[in-house]
Coordinates of C-alpha atoms and ligand atoms in Angstrom, one line a residue:
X17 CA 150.8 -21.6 96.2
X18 CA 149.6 -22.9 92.5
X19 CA 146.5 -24.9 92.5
X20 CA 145.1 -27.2 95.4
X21 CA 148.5 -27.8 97.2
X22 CA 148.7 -27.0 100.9
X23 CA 152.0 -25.5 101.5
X24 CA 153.0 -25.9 105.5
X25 CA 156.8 -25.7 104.5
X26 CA 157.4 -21.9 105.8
X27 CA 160.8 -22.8 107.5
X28 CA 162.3 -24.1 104.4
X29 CA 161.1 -21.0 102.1
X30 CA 157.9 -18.5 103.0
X31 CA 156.0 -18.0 99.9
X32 CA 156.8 -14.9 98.1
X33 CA 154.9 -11.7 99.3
X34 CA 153.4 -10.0 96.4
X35 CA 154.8 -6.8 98.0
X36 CA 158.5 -8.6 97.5
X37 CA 157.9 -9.1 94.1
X38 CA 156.6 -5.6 92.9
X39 CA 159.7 -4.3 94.8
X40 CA 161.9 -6.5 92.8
X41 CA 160.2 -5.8 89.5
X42 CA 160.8 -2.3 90.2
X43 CA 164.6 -3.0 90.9
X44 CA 165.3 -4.9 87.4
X45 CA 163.6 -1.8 85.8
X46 CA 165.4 0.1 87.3
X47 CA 168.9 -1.9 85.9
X48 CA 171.5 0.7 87.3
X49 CA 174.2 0.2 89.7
X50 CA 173.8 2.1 93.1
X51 CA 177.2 3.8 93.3
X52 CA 176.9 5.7 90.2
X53 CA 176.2 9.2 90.9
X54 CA 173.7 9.5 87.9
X55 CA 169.7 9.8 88.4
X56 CA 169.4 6.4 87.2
X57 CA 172.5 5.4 90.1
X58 CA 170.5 7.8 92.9
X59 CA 166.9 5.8 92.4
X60 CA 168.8 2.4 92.8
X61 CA 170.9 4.0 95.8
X62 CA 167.2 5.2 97.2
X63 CA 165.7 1.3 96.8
X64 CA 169.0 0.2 98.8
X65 CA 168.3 2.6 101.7
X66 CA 164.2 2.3 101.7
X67 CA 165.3 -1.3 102.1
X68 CA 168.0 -1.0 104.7
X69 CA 165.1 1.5 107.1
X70 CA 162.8 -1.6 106.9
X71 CA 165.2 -4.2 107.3
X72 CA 166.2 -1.8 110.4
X73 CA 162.5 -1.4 111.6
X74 CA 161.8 -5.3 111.8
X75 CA 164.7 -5.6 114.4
X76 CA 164.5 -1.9 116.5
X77 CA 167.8 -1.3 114.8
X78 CA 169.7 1.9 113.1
X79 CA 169.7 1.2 109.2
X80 CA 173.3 2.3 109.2
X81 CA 174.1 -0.8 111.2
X82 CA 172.2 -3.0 108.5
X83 CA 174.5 -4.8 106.5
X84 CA 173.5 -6.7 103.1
X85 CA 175.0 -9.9 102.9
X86 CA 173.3 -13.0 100.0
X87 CA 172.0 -14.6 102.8
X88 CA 172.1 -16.2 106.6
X89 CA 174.4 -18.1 105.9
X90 CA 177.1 -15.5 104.2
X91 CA 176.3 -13.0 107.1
X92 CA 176.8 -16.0 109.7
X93 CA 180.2 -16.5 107.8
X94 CA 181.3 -13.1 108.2
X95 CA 180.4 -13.0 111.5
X96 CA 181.9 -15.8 112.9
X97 CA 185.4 -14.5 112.4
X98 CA 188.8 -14.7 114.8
X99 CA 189.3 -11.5 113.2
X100 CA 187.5 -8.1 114.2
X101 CA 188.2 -4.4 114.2
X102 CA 186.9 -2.3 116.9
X103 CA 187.5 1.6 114.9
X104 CA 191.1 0.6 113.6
X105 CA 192.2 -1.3 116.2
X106 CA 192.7 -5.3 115.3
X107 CA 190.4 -7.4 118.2
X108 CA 190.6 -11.1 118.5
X109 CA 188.1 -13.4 119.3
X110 CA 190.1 -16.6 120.2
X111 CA 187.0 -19.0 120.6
X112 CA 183.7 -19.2 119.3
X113 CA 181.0 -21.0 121.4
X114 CA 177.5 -22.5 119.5
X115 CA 175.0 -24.5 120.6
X116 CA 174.6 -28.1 119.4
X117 CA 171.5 -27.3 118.0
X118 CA 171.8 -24.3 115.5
X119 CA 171.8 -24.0 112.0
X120 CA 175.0 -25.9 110.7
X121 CA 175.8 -22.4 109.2
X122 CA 176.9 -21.7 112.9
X123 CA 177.6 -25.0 114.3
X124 CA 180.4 -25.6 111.0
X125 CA 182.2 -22.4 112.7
X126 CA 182.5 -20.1 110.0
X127 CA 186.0 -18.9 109.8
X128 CA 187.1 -20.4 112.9
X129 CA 189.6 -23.5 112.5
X130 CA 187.4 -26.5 114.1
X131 CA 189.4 -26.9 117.1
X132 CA 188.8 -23.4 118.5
X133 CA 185.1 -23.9 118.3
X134 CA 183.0 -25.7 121.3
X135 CA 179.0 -26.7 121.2
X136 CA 177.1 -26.6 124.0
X137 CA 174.5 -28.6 124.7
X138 CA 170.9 -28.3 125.1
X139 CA 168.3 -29.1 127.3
X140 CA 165.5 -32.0 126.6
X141 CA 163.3 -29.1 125.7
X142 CA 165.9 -27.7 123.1
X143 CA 166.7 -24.5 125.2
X144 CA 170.5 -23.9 125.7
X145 CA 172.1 -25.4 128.5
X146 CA 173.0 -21.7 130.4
X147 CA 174.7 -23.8 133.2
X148 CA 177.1 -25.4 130.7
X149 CA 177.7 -21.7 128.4
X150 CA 178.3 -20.0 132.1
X151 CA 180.8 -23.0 133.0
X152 CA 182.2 -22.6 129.4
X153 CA 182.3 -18.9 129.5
X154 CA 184.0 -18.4 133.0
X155 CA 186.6 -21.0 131.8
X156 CA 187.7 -18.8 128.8
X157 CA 191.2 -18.1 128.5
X158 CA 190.6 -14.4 127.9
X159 CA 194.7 -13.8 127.5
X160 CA 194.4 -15.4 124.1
X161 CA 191.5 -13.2 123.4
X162 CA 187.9 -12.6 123.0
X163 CA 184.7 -15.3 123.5
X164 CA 182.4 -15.0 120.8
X165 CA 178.8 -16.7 121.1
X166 CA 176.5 -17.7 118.1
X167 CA 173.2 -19.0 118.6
X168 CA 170.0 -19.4 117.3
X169 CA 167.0 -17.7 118.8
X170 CA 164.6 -19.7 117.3
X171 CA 164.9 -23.1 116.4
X172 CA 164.3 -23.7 112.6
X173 CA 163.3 -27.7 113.3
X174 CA 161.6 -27.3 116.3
X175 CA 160.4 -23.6 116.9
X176 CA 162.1 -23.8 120.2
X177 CA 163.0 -20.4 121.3
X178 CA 165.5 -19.6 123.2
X179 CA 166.0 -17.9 126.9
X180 CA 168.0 -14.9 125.0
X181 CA 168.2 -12.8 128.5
X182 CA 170.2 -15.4 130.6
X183 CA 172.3 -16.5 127.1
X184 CA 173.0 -12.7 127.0
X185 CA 173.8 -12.0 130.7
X186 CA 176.2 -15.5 130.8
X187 CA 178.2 -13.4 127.6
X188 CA 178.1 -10.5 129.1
X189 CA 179.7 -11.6 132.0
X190 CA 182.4 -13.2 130.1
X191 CA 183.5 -9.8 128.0
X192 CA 181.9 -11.7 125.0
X193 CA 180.2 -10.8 121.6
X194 CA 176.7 -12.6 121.1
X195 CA 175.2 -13.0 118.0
X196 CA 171.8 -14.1 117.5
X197 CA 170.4 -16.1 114.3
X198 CA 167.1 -14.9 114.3
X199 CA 166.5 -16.3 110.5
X200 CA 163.4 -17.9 112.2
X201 CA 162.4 -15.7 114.4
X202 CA 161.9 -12.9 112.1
X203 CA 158.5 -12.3 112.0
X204 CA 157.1 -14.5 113.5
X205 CA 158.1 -12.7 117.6
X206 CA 158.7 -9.2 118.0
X207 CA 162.9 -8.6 117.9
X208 CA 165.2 -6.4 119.5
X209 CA 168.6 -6.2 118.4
X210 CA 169.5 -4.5 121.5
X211 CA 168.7 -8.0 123.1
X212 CA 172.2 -9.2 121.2
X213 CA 175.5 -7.5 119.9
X214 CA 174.4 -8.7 116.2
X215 CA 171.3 -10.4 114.9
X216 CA 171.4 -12.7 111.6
X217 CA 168.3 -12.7 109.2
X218 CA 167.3 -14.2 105.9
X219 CA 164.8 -12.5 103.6
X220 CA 163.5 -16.2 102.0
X221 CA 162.1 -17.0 105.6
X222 CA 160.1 -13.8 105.7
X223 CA 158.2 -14.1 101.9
X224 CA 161.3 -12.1 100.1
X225 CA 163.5 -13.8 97.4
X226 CA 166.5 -16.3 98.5
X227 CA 169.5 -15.3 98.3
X228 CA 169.5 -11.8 100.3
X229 CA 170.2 -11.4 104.1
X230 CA 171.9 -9.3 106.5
X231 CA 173.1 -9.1 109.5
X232 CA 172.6 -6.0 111.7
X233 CA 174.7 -4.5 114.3
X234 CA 173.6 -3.6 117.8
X235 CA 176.3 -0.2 118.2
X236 CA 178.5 -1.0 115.0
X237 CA 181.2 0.1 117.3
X238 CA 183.3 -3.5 116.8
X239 CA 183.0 -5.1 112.7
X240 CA 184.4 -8.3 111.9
X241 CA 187.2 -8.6 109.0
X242 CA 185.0 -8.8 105.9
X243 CA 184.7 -12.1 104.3
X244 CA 184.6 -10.4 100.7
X245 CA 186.4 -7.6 100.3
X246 CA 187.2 -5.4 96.5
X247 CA 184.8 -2.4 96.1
X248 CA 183.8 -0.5 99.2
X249 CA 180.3 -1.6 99.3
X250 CA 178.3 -1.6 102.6
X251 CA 181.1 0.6 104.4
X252 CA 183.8 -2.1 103.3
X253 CA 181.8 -4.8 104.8
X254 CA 180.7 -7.0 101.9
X255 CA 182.4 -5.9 98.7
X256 CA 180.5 -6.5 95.3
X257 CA 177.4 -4.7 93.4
X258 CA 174.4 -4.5 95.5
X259 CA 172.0 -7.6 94.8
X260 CA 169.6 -4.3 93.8
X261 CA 166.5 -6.9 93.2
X262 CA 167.0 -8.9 96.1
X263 CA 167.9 -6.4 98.4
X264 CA 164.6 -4.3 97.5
X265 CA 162.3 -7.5 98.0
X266 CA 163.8 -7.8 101.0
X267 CA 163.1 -4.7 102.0
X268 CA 159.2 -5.0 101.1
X269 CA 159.5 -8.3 103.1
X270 CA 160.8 -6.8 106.0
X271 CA 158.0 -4.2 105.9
X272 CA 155.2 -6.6 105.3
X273 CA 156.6 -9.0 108.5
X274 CA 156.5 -6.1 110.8
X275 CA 152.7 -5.5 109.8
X276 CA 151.7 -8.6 110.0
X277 CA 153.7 -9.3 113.3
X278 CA 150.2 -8.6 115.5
X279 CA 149.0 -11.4 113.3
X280 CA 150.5 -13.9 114.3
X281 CA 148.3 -15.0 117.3
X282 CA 146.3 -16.3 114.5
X283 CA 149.2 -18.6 113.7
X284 CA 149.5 -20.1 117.1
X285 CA 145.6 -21.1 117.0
X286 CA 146.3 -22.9 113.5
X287 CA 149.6 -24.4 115.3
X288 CA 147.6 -25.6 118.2
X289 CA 144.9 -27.5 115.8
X290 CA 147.6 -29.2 113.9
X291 CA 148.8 -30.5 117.1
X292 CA 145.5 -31.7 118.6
X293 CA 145.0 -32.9 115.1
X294 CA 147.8 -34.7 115.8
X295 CA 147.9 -36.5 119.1
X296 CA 143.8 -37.4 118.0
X297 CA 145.3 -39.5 115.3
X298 CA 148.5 -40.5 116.7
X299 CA 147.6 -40.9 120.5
X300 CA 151.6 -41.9 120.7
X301 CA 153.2 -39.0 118.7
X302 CA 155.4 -36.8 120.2
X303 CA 155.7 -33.0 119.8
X304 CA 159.3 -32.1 120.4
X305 CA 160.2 -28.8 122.7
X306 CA 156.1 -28.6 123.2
X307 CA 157.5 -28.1 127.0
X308 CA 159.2 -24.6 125.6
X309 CA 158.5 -21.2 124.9
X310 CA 158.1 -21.6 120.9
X311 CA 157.3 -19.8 117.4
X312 CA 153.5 -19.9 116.8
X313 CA 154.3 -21.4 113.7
X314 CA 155.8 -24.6 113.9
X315 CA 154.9 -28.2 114.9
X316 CA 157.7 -30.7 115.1
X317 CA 156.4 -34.1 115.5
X318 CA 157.0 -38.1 115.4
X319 CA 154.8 -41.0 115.1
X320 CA 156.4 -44.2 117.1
X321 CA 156.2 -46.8 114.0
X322 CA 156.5 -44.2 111.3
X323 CA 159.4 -43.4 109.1
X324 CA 159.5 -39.1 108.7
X325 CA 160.8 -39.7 105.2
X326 CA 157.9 -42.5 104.1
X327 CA 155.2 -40.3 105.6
X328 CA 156.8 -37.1 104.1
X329 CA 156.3 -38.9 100.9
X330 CA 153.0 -39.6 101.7
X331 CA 152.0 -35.9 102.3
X332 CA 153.2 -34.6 99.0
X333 CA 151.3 -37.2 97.1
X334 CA 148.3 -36.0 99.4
X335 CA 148.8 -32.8 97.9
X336 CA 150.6 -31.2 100.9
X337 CA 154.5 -30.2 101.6
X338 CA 155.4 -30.7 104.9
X339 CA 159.2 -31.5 105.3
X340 CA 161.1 -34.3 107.0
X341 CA 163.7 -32.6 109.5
X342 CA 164.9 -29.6 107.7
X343 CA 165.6 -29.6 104.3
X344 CA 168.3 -27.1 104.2
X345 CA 170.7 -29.3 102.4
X346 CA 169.1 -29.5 99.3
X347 CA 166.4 -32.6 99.6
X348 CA 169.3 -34.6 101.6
X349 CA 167.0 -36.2 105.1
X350 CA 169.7 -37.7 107.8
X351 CA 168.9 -38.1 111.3
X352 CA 168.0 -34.7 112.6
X353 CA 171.0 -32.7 115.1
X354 CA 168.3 -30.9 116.8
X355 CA 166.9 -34.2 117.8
X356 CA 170.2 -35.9 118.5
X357 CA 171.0 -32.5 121.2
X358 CA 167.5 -33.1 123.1
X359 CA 168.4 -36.4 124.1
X360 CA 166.4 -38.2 121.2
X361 CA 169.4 -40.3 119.8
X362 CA 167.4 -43.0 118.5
X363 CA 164.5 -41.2 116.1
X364 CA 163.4 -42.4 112.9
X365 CA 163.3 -38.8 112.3
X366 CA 160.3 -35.9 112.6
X367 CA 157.7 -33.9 110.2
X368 CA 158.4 -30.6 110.5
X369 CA 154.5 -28.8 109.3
X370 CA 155.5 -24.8 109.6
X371 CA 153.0 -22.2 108.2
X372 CA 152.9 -18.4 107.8
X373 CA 151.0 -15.7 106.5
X374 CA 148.9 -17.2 104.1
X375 CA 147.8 -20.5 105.1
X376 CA 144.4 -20.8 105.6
X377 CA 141.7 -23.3 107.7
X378 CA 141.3 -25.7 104.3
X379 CA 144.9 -26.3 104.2
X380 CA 145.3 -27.5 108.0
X381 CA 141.9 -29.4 107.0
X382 CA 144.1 -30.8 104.0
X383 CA 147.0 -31.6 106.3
X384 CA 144.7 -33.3 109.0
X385 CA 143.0 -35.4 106.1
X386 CA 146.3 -36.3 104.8
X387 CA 147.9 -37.3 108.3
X388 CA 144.3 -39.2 108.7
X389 CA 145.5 -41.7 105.4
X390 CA 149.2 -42.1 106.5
X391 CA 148.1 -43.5 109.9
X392 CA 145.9 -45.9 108.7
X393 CA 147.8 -47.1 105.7
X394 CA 150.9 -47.8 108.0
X395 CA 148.7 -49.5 110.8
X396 CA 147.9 -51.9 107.4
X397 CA 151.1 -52.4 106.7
X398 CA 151.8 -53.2 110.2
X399 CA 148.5 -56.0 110.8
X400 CA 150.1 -57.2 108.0
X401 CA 153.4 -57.7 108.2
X402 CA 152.2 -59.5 112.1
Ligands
PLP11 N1 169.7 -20.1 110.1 C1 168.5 -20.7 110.2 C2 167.9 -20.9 111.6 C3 167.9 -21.3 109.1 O1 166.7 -21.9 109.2 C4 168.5 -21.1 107.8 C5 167.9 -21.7 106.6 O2 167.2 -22.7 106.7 C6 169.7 -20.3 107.7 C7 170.3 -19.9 108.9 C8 170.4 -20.1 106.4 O3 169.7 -19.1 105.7 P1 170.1 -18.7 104.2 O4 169.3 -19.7 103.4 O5 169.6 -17.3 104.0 O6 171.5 -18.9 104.0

């Protein structure tokens, strides 16, 4: 990050990898379009498939069941289709099941009309309610066709990760399809798309551009109707020229994430100091999902008293980003879903502080120092306004 900021904002956008960006500098100099059969076609071709063997290695998956999508969310849309081909045959999925606490790229339903989709709840912790998916599951009408579960494995607010095992049994039981959003969990825990039928990743979360995702088949066996369809492009699956630049940094992302994956312990030691830096200075804050198993790198925490967008404020002019909820809507800070799924209706909303590969002791010091002036500007205000 440029000059003395702390960035603690991973969730929203990892910094770029400098492996990401050589990759991508390579690709605009390469300028050619992958299907042409040319030399110039075969070495973008041979960045799309170096890319598609990483992107394959980060989740234990076959790189021909990697498909390039520009994003989460566009792979997430695809996805969540009523429409699916298992070889030629049509398959229908007649209900799609999320939980009230994902990403609203699930929870709006993708192609789904709204009334065919159900949330399920979550736990005061922020794990899925399994009881609640079973109940729903062994109520689907499977004469009108097949269930299809989306969820996230990690929490992007709170870090909370899910029980992915029982989620998967419950579907399995049911004749369903599971997808898994593992934007989030990319990473950051080791994954395993064999743990899901489909997994859902972002290449912005991991230190590659924005803009480039995937998602990535478990067998392939079953596809869902493409959501863009023209050229034949990723076997028919996402029609359109290759993002060649995004796809490659991607790819050096994916690469660099699985190195760094036995890193990460160091993570959950800077995680832990936040949070005792935390509840020192704030004796009344509370740490949502602390109760759960959770990504090493994120705190999500409120401070009875304290407004999550005044304080947010007060971080940047501090010199550090932290965000206010998630800021996936483009700066817009309601009252936080996640929140409102736990049980915590009435919040004045939470810091989210989420770090990653390159944060560093002095910026946790920066963030403590920070957190240090908010607390005591807004007990001020508060003698004062007494
Ligand atoms: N899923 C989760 C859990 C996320 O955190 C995000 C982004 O914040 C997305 C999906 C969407 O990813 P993208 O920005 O690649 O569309």
């Amino acid at each position: 990050m440029p000059g003395s900021r702390a960035y603690l904002d991973y969730n929203s956008s990892a910094p770029l990898l400098p492996a990401a960006r050589t990759a991508m500098l390579a690709a605009l100099d390469a300028g050619a379009n992958a299907s042409s059969v040319h030399d110039e076609g075969r070495t973008a071709r041979r960045m799309i498939e170096d890319a598609r063997r990483e992107v394959a290695a980060l989740v234990g998956g076959s790189p021909e069941h990697v498909v390039f999508t520009s994003g989460a969310t566009e792979a997430a849309s695809t996805l969540l289709s009523p429409d699916w081909l298992y070889g030629r045959a049509a398959v229908r999925m007649s209900r799609l099941y999320v939980s009230a606490a994902d990403h609203p790229c699930l929870l709006n339903g993708g192609r789904f009309p709204r009334d065919r989709v159900k949330a399920i709840g979550v736990r005061g912790d922020g794990t899925a309610d399994i009881a609640a998916l079973g109940e729903a599951l062994q109520g689907h009408d499977r004469e009108a066709g097949l269930p299809l579960v989306a969820i996230h494995l990690a929490n992007n607010e709170t870090g909370v990760i899910q029980p992915v095992r029982e989620i998967a049994d419950a579907v399995k039981a049911a004749g369903g399809v599971l997808v898994l959003d593992a934007v989030q969990a990319a990473g950051r825990i080791p994954l395993d798309v064999a743990a899901a039928d489909f997994l859902i990743l972002s290449s912005h979360k991991i230190g590659g551009p924005a803009g480039s995702g995937a998602f990535v088949a478990a067998s392939g066996l079953m596809m869902p109707k493409p959501l863009v369809s023209g050229g034949g492009q990723e076997k028919g699956l996402r029609a359109g020229t290759e993002n060649l630049p995004g796809i490659a940094g991607f790819g050096a992302a994916a690469r660099a994430a699985a190195e760094a994956l036995p890193a990460m312990t160091r993570l959950a030691g800077l995680r832990d100091r936040i949070e005792d830096a935390v509840l020192r200075l704030a004796p009344g804050a509370r740490i949502f999902g602390r109760g759960a198993d959770r990504l090493p790198n994120t705190v999500f925490f409120a401070i009875p008293g304290l407004k999550a967008e005044t304080a947010q404020i007060g971080f940047d002019l501090a010199g550090v980003a932290v965000s206010a909820g998630s800021a996936c809507s483009s700066g817009k800070i309601g009252p936080s879903h996640v929140l409102e799924a736990m049980g915590y209706g009435d919040n004045e909303g939470a810091l989210r502080v989420s770090i990653g590969h390159a944060t560093s002791l002095a910026e946790i010091d920066a963030f403590e120092a920070a957190l240090a002036g908010i607390v005591a500007r807004s007990a001020q205000a508060r003698t004062k306004a007494a």
